[in-house]
Short mmCIF file of C-alpha atoms and ligand atoms in Angstrom, two decimals:
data_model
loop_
_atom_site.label_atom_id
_atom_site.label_comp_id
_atom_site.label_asym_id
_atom_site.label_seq_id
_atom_site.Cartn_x
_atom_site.Cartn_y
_atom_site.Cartn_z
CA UNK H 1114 179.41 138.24 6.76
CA UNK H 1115 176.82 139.76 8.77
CA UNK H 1116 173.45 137.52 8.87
CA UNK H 1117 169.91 139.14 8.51
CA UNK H 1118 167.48 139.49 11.59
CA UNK H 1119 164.65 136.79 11.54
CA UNK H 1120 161.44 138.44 11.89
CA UNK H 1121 158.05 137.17 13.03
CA UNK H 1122 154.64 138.41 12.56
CA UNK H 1123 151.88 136.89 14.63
CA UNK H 1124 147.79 136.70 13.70
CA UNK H 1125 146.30 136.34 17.47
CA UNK H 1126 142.29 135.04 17.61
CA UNK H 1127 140.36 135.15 20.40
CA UNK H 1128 140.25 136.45 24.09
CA UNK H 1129 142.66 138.25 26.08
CA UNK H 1130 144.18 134.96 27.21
CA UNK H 1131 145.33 134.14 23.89
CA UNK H 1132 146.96 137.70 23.02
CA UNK H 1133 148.73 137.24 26.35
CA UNK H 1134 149.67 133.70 24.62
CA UNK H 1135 150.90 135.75 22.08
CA UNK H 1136 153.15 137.98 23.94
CA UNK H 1137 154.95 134.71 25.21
CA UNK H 1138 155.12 133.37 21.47
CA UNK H 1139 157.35 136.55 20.59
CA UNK H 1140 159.37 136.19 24.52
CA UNK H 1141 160.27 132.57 23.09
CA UNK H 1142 161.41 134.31 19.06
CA UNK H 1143 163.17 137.25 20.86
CA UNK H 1144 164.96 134.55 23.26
CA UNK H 1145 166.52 133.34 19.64
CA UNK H 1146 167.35 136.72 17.97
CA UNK H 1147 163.90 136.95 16.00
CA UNK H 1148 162.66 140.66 15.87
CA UNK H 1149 158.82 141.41 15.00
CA UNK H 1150 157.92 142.02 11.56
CA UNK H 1151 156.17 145.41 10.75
CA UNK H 1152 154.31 143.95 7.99
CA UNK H 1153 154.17 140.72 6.49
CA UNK H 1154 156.30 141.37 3.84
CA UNK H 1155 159.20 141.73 6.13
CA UNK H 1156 158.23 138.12 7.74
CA UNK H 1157 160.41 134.90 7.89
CA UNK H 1158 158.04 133.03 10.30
CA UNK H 1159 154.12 133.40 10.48
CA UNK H 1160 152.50 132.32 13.46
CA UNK H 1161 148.43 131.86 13.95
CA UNK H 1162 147.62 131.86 17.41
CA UNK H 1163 144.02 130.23 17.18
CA UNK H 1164 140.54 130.13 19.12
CA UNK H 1165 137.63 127.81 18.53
CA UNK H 1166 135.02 130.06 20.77
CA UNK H 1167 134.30 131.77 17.76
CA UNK H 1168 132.35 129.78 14.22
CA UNK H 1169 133.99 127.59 12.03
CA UNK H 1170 137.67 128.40 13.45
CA UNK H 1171 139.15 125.31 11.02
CA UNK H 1172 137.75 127.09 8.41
CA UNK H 1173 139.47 130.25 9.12
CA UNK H 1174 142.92 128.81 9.77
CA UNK H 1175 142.68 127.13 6.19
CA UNK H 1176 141.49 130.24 4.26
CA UNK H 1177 143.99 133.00 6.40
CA UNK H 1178 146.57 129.55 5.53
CA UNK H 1179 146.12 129.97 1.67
CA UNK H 1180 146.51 133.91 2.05
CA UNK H 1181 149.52 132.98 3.41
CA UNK H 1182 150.32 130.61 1.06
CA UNK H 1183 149.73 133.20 -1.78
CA UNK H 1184 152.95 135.17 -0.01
CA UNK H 1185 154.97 132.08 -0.26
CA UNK H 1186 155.01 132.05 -4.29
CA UNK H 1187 157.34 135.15 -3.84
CA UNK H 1188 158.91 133.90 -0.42
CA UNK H 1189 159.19 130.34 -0.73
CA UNK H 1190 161.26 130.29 2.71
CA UNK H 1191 158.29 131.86 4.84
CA UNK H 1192 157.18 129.28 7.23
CA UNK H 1193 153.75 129.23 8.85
CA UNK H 1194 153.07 127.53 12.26
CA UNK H 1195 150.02 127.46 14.26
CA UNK H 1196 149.18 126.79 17.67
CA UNK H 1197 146.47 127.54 19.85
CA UNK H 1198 142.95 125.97 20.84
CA UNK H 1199 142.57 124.64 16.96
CA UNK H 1200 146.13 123.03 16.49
CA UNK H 1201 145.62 121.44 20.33
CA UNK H 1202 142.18 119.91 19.19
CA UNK H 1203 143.40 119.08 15.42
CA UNK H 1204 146.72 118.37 15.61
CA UNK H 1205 147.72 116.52 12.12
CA UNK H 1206 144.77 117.15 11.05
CA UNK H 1207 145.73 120.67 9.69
CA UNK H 1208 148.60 119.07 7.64
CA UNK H 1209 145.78 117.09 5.67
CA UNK H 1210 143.63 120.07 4.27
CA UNK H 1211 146.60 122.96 3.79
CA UNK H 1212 149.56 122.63 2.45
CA UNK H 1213 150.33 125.86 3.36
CA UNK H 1214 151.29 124.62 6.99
CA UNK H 1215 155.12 124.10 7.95
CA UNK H 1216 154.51 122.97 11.71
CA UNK H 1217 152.03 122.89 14.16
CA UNK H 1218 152.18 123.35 18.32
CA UNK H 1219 150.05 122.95 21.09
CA UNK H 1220 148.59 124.80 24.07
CA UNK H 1221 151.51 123.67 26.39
CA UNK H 1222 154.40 123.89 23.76
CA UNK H 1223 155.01 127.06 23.09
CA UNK H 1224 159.20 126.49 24.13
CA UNK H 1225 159.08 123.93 21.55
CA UNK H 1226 158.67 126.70 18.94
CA UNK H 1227 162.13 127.33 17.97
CA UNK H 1228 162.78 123.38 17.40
CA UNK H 1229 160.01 123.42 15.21
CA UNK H 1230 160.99 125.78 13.10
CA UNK H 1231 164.61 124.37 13.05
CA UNK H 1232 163.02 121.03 11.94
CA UNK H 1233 160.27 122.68 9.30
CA UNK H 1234 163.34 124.58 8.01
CA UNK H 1235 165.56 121.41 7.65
CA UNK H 1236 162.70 119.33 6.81
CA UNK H 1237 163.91 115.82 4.96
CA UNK H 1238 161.62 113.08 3.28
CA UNK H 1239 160.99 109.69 5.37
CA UNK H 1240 161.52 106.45 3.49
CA UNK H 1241 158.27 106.57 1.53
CA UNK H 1242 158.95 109.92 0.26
CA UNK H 1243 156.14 111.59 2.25
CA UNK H 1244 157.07 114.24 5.07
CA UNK H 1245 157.01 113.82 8.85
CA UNK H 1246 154.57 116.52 10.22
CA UNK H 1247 156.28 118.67 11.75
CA UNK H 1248 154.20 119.27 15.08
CA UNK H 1249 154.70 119.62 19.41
CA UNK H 1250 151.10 118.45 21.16
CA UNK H 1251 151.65 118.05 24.32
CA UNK H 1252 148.89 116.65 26.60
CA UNK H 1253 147.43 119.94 28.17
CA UNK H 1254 150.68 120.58 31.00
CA UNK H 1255 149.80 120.40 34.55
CA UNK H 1256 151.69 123.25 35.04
CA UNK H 1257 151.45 126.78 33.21
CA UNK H 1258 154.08 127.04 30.75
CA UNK H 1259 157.29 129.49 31.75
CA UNK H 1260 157.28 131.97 29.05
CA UNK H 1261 159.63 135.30 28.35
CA UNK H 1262 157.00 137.42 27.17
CA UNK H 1263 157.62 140.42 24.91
CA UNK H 1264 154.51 142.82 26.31
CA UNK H 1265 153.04 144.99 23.28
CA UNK H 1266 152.11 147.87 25.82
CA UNK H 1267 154.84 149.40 28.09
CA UNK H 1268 152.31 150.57 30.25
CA UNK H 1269 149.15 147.82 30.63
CA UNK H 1270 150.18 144.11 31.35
CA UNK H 1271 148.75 141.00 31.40
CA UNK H 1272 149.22 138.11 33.69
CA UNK H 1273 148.32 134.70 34.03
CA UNK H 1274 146.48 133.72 37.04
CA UNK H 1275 144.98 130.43 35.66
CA UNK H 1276 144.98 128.11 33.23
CA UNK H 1277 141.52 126.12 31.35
CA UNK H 1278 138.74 125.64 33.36
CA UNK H 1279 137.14 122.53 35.39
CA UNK H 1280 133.26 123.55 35.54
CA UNK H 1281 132.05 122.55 31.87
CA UNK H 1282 129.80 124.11 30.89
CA UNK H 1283 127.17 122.43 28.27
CA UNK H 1284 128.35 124.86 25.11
CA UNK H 1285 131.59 125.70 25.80
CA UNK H 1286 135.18 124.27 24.66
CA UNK H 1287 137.23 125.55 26.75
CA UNK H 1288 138.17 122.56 29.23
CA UNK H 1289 138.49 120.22 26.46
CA UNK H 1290 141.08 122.61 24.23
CA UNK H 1291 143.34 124.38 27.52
CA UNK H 1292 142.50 121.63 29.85
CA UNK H 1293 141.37 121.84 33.54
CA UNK H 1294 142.05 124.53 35.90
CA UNK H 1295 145.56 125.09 36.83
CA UNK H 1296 146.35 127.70 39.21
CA UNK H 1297 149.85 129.64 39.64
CA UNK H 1298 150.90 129.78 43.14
CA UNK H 1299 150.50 132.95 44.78
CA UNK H 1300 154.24 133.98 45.41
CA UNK H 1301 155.18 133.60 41.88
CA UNK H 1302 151.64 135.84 40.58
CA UNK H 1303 153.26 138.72 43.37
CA UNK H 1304 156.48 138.20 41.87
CA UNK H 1305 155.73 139.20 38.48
CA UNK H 1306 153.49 142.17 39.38
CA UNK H 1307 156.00 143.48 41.46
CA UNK H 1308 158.51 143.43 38.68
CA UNK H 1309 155.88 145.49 36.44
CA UNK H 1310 155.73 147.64 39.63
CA UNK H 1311 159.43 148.35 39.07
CA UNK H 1312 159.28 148.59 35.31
CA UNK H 1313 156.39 151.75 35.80
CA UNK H 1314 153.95 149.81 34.64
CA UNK H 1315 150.38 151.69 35.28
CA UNK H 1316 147.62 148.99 34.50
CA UNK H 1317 148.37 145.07 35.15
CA UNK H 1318 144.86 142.73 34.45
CA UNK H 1319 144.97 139.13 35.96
CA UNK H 1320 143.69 136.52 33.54
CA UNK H 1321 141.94 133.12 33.58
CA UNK H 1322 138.93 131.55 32.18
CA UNK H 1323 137.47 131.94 35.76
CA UNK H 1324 139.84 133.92 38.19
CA UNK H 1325 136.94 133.33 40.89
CA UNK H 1326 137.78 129.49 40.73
CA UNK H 1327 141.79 130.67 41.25
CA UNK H 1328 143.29 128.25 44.22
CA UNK H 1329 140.21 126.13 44.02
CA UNK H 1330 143.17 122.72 42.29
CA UNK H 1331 145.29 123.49 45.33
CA UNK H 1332 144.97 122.24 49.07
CA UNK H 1333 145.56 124.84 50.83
CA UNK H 1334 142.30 126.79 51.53
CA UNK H 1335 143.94 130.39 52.03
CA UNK H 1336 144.99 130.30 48.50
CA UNK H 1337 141.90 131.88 46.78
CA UNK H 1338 141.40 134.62 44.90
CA UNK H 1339 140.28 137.18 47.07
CA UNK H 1340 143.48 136.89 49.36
CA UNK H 1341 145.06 137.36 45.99
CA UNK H 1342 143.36 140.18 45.25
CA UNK H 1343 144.16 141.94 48.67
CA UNK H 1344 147.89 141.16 48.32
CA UNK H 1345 148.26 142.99 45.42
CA UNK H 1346 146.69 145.52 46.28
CA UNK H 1347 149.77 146.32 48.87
CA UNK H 1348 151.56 146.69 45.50
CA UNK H 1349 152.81 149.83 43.61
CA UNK H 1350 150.49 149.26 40.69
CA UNK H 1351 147.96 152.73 40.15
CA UNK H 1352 145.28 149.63 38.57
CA UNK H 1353 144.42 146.34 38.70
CA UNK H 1354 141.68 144.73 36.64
CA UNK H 1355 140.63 141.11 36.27
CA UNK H 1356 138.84 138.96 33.93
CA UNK H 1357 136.33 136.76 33.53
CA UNK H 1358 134.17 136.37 36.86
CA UNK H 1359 131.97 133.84 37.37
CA UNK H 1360 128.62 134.28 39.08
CA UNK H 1361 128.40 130.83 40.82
CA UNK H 1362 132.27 131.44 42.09
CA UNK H 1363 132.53 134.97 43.28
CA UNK H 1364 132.60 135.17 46.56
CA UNK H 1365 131.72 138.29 49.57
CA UNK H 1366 135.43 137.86 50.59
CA UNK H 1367 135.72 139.32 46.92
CA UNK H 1368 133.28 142.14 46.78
CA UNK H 1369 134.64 143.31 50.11
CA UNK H 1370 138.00 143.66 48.71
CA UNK H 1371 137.04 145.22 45.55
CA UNK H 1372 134.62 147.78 47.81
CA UNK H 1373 137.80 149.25 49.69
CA UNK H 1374 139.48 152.28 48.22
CA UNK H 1375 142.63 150.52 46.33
CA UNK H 1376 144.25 149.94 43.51
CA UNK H 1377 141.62 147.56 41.95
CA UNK H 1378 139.33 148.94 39.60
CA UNK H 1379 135.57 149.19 39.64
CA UNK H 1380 135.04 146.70 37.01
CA UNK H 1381 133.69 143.29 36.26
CA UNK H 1382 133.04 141.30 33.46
CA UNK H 1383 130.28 138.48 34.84
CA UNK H 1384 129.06 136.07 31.78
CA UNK H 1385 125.49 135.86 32.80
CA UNK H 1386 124.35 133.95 29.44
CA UNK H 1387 120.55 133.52 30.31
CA UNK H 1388 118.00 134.79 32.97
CA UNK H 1389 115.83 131.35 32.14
CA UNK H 1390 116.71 129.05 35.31
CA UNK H 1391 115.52 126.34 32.87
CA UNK H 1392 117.78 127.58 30.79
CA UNK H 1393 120.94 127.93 33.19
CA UNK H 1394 120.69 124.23 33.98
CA UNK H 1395 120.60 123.02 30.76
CA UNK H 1396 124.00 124.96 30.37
CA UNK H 1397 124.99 123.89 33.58
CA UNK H 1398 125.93 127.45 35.12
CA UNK H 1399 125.22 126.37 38.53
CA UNK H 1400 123.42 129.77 39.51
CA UNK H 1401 119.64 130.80 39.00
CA UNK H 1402 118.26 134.14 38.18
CA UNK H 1403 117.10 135.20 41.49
CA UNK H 1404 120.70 134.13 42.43
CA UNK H 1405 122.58 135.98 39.92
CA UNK H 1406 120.61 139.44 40.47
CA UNK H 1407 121.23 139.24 44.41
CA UNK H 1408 125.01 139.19 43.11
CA UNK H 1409 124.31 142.16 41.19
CA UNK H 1410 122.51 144.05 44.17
CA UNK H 1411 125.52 143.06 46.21
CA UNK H 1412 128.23 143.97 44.07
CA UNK H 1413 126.13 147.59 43.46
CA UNK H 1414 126.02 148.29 47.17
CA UNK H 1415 129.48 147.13 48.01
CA UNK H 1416 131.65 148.54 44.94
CA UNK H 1417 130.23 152.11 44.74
CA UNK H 1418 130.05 152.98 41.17
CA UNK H 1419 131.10 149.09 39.88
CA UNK H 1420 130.21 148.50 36.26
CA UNK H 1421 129.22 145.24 35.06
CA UNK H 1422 129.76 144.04 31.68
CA UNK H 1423 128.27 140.16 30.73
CA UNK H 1424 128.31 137.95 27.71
CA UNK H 1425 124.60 136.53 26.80
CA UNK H 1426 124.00 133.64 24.76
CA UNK H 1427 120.64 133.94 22.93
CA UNK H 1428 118.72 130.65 20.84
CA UNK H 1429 119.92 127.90 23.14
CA UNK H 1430 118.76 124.97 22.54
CA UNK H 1431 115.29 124.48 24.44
CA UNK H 1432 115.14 128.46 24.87
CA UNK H 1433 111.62 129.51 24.32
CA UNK H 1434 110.19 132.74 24.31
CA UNK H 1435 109.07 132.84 27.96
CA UNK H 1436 112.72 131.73 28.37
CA UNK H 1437 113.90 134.39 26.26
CA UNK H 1438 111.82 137.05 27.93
CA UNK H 1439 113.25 136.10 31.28
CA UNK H 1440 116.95 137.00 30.24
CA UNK H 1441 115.60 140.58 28.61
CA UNK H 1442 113.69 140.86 32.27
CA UNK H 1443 117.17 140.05 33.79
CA UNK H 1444 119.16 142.61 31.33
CA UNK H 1445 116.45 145.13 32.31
CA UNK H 1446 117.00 144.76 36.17
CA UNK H 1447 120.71 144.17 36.14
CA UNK H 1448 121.08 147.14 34.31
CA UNK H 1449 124.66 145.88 32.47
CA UNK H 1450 127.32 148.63 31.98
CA UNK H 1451 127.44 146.72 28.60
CA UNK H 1452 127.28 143.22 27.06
CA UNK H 1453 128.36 141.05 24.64
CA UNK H 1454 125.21 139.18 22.76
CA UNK H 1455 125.55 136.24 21.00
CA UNK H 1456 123.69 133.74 18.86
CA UNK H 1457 124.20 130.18 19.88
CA UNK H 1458 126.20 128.07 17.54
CA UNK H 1459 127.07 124.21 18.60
CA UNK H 1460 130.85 123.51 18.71
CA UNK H 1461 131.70 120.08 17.87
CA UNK H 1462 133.37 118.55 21.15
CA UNK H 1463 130.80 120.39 23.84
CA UNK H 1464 127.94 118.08 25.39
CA UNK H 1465 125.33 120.33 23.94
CA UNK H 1466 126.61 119.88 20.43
CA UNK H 1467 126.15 116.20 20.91
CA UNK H 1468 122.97 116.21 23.34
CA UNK H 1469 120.81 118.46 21.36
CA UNK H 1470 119.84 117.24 17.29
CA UNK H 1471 120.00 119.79 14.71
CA UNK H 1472 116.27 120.06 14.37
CA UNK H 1473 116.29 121.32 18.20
CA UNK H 1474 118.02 123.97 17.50
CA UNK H 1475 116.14 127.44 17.59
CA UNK H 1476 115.91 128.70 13.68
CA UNK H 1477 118.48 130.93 13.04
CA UNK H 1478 115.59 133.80 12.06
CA UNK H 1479 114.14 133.44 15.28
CA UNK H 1480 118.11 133.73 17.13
CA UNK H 1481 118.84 137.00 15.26
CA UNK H 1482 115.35 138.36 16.47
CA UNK H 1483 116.07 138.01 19.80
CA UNK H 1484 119.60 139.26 19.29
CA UNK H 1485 117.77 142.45 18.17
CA UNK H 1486 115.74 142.79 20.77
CA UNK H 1487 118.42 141.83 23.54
CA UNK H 1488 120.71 144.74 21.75
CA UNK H 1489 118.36 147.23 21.72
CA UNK H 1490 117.86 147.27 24.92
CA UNK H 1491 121.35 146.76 26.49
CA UNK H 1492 121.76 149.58 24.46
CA UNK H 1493 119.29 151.78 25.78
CA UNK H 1494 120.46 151.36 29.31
CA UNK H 1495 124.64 152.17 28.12
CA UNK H 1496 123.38 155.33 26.95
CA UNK H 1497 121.46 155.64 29.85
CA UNK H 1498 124.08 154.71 32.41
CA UNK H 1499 126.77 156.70 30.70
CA UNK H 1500 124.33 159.98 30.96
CA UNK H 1501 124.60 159.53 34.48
CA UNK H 1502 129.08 160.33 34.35
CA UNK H 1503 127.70 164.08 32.19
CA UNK H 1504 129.62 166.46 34.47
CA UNK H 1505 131.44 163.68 36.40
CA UNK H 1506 135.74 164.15 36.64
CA UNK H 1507 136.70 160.43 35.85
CA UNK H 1508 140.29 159.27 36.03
CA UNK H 1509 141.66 158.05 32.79
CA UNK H 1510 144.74 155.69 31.60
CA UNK H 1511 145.36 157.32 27.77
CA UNK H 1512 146.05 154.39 25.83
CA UNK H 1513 145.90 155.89 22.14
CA UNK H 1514 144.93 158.61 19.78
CA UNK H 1515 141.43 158.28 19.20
CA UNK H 1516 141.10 159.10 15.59
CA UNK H 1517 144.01 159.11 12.67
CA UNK H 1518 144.81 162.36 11.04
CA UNK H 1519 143.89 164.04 14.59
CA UNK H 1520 147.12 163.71 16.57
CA UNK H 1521 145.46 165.73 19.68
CA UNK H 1522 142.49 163.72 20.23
CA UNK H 1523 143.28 160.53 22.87
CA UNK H 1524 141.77 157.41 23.47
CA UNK H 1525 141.63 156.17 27.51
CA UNK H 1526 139.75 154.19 29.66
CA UNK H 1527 138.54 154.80 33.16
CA UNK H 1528 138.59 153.03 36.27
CA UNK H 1529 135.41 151.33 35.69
CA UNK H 1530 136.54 150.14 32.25
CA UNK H 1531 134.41 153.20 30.03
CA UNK H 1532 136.44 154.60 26.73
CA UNK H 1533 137.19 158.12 27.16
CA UNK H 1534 138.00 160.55 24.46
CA UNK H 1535 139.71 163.54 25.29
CA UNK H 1536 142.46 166.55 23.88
CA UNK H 1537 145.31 167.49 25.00
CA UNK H 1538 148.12 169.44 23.60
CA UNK H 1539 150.71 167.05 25.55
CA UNK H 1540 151.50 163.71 24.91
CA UNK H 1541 149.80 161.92 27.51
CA UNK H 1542 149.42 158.39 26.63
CA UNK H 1543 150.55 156.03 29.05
CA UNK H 1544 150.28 158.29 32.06
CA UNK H 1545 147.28 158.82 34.18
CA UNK H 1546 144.76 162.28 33.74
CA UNK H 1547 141.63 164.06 35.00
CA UNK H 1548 138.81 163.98 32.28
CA UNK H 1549 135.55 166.14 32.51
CA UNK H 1550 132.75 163.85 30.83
CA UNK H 1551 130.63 166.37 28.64
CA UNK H 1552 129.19 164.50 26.61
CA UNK H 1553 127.84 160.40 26.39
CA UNK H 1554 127.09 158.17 23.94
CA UNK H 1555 126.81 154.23 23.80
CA UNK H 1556 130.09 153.93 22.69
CA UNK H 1557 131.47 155.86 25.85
CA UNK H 1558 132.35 158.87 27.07
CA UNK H 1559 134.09 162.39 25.85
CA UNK H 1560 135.33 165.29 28.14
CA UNK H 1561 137.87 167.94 28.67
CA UNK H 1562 141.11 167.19 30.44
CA UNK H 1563 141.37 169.26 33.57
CA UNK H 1564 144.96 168.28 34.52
CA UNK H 1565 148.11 167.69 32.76
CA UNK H 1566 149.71 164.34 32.81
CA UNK H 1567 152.51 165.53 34.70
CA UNK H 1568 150.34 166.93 38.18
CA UNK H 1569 147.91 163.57 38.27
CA UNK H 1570 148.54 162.36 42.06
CA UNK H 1571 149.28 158.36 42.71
CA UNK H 1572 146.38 157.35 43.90
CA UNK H 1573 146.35 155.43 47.73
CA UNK H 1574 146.51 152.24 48.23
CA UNK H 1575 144.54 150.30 50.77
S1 SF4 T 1014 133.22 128.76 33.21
FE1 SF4 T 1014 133.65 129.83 31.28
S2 SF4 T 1014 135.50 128.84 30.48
FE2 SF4 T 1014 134.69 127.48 32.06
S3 SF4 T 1014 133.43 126.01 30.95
FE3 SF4 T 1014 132.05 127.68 31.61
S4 SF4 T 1014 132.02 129.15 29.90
FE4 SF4 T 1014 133.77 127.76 29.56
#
């Protein structure tokens, strides 16, 4: 008798990192003959893939458990696991407030998967009657976990630089839930970029919490990540992006790279988070203002046409309104492609959750006024900068249709990381083309194609 496909269907949270998790998760179900789900309905195995940068993450995993749970009363052998950043700093926890839960893995134990679900499948009462948790937490590996990944786009790939991140800073989780920084060594990095090179893949973007620090856990000082950078750009890849920079470890070795014509693109995402220097030390960012917009003015003059994109944290503990004004001074003179804004929230486990009492906090009226102000004008100076590219031919990777129920109208982005919208009679997603701008808005661009997907040149490598 023939057995039915297992299928999987997998809720990713969080930053690119964690989708790229993701994409490893379903490499490890393929390896056993598990095929992905097109709907839940169709699922054997659930898997949450979770992040604690964003509010109340335990509180998501239990209510998105009980939805799942809900499912179960019709499909009592659907089993739920879930890894990530939560199940790493919860562990059993999660067994004690869902039920809904079959088994549990951690950052570094995503091979274990399959075992798990053997186990949660098979699962037997101990002596006492009560159930063994069913659940793989590994200390955070030293190494970066091996992983088959299934990639969702046949054209744009991620790949793993680095793992967690050593500089802790005062709000953030991240070293505590993925560890300390673990770098991959540089042959292995080449390796797998080469192999997309050979699989046509147009777009590959290197990951880690901080690909500036990249090298910094190994001895050998020509390991870094600008000699990174400049080997792959020898590589038969039309783009390569990166993300997250970090001011205090970019270096000029970098910019110089990035300002030769190559393969890299003209784009970096910089976390900036305040422009108070009071502010910055508190959060222990190891750069000042002055510091960070000399960066800027260097990056500007040697990456013709770079666009920078930030995160900012507004209401930090201790932030005052001369503080505050300092970062919209900072937004003003940076002059951000675009930015992410956000209103500080303490996570349990970061030193300024447990330096700072609650009455320190900034009121929550006062953090969403400055989160006004801060978007309003970040978004005055998008539309501004993207008025500039009226009349401008940008190159664009089509990634998608743009709108549904308009199957000519295509979704891209450009070099310098803008979405473009464009028509075209032919196909072109996943091939490179010539776009027009005509028109700009906050949101990004729109244009006319001017050449067909089939005439774009391969662009030179340096
Ligand atoms: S550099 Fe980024 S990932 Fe590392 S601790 Fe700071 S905010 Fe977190």
């Amino acid at each position: 008798m023939q057995t039915k496909t297992k299928k999987y269907f997998i809720f990713t949270w969080g930053c690119q990192m964690n989708e790229h998790k993701s994409e490893g998760i379903a490499g490890v179900l393929a390896r056993e003959g598990y095929q992905p789900a097109n709907d839940l309905s169709e699922a054997d195995v659930v898997i949450f893939n979770t992040c604690m940068v964003r509010e109340k993450p335990e509180d998501k995993v239990y209510s998105e458990a009980g939805k799942i749970g809900e499912y179960k009363a019709n499909k009592p052998d659907l089993l739920l696991g879930v890894g990530g950043c939560v199940a790493q700093a919860l562990k059993e926890k999660l067994f004690r407030r869902s039920d809904d839960i079959d088994f549990v893995f951690g950052s570094s134990n995503i091979s274990d998967i399959p075992r798990l679900i053997e186990e949660a499948r098979n699962l037997q009462p101990m002596l006492n009657g009560r159930y063994r948790p069913v659940m793989a937490i590994d200390k955070i590996a030293d190494k970066i976990e091996d992983l088959p990944f299934v990639r969702v786009s046949p054209f744009q790939a991620k790949v793993t630089i680095t793992e967690g991140c050593s500089n802790f800073c005062s709000f953030c989780i991240v070293p505590y839930t993925t560890g300390l920084l673990r770098s991959r060594l540089p042959g292995d990095i080449i390796a797998e970029v080469s192999a997309l090179a050979d699989q046509n893949y147009q777009e590959v973007q290197l990951l880690g919490q901080n690909v500036d620090s990249y090298g910094k856990d190994m001895d050998d000082p020509n390991i870094n990540f600008a000699n990174l950078l400049r080997a792959i750009t020898h590589l038969e890849i039309q783009r390569i992006r990166f993300t997250s920079s970090h001011p205090q470890d970019i270096t000029g070795d970098v910019i110089e790279v990035m300002g030769k014509p190559n393969n890299i693109c003209e784009h970096l995402h910089m976390a900036v988070q305040s422009g108070s220097d009071a502010v910055l030390e508190e959060m222990r960012r190891g750069y000042t203002k002055e510091r960070f917009l000399n960066l800027v003015r260097d990056l500007k003059d040697g990456v013709p046409g770079v666009n920078i994109t930030t995160d900012i944290i507004v209401g930090y503990p201790t932030e005052s309104e001369s503080d505050f004004e300092e970062t919209v001074d900072l937004v003003k003179k940076a002059r951000f492609g675009g930015a992410y804004i956000f209103k500080y929230s303490p996570r349990p486990g970061t030193v300024s959750f447990y330096k700072f009492k609650p009455d320190q906090d900034v009121p929550d009226a006062e953090k969403q006024r400055r989160l006004e102000i801060l978007l309003a004008v970040q978004k005055q100076i998008t539309f501004e900068e993207n008025q500039k590219r009226i009349g401008q031919k940008v190159e664009v990777l089509a990634e998608g249709h743009a709108r549904a129920g308009d199957p000519h109208l295509y979704l891209g982005k450009s070099r310098d990381n803008k979405a473009v919208v464009f028509r075209s009679l032919i196909n072109p997603i996943g091939t490179m083309v010539n776009v027009r701008v005509r028109e700009a808005l906050v949101a990004g661009l729109q244009g006319e194609i001017e050449s067909a997907p089939a005439l774009i040149p391969v662009s030179v490598h340096a």
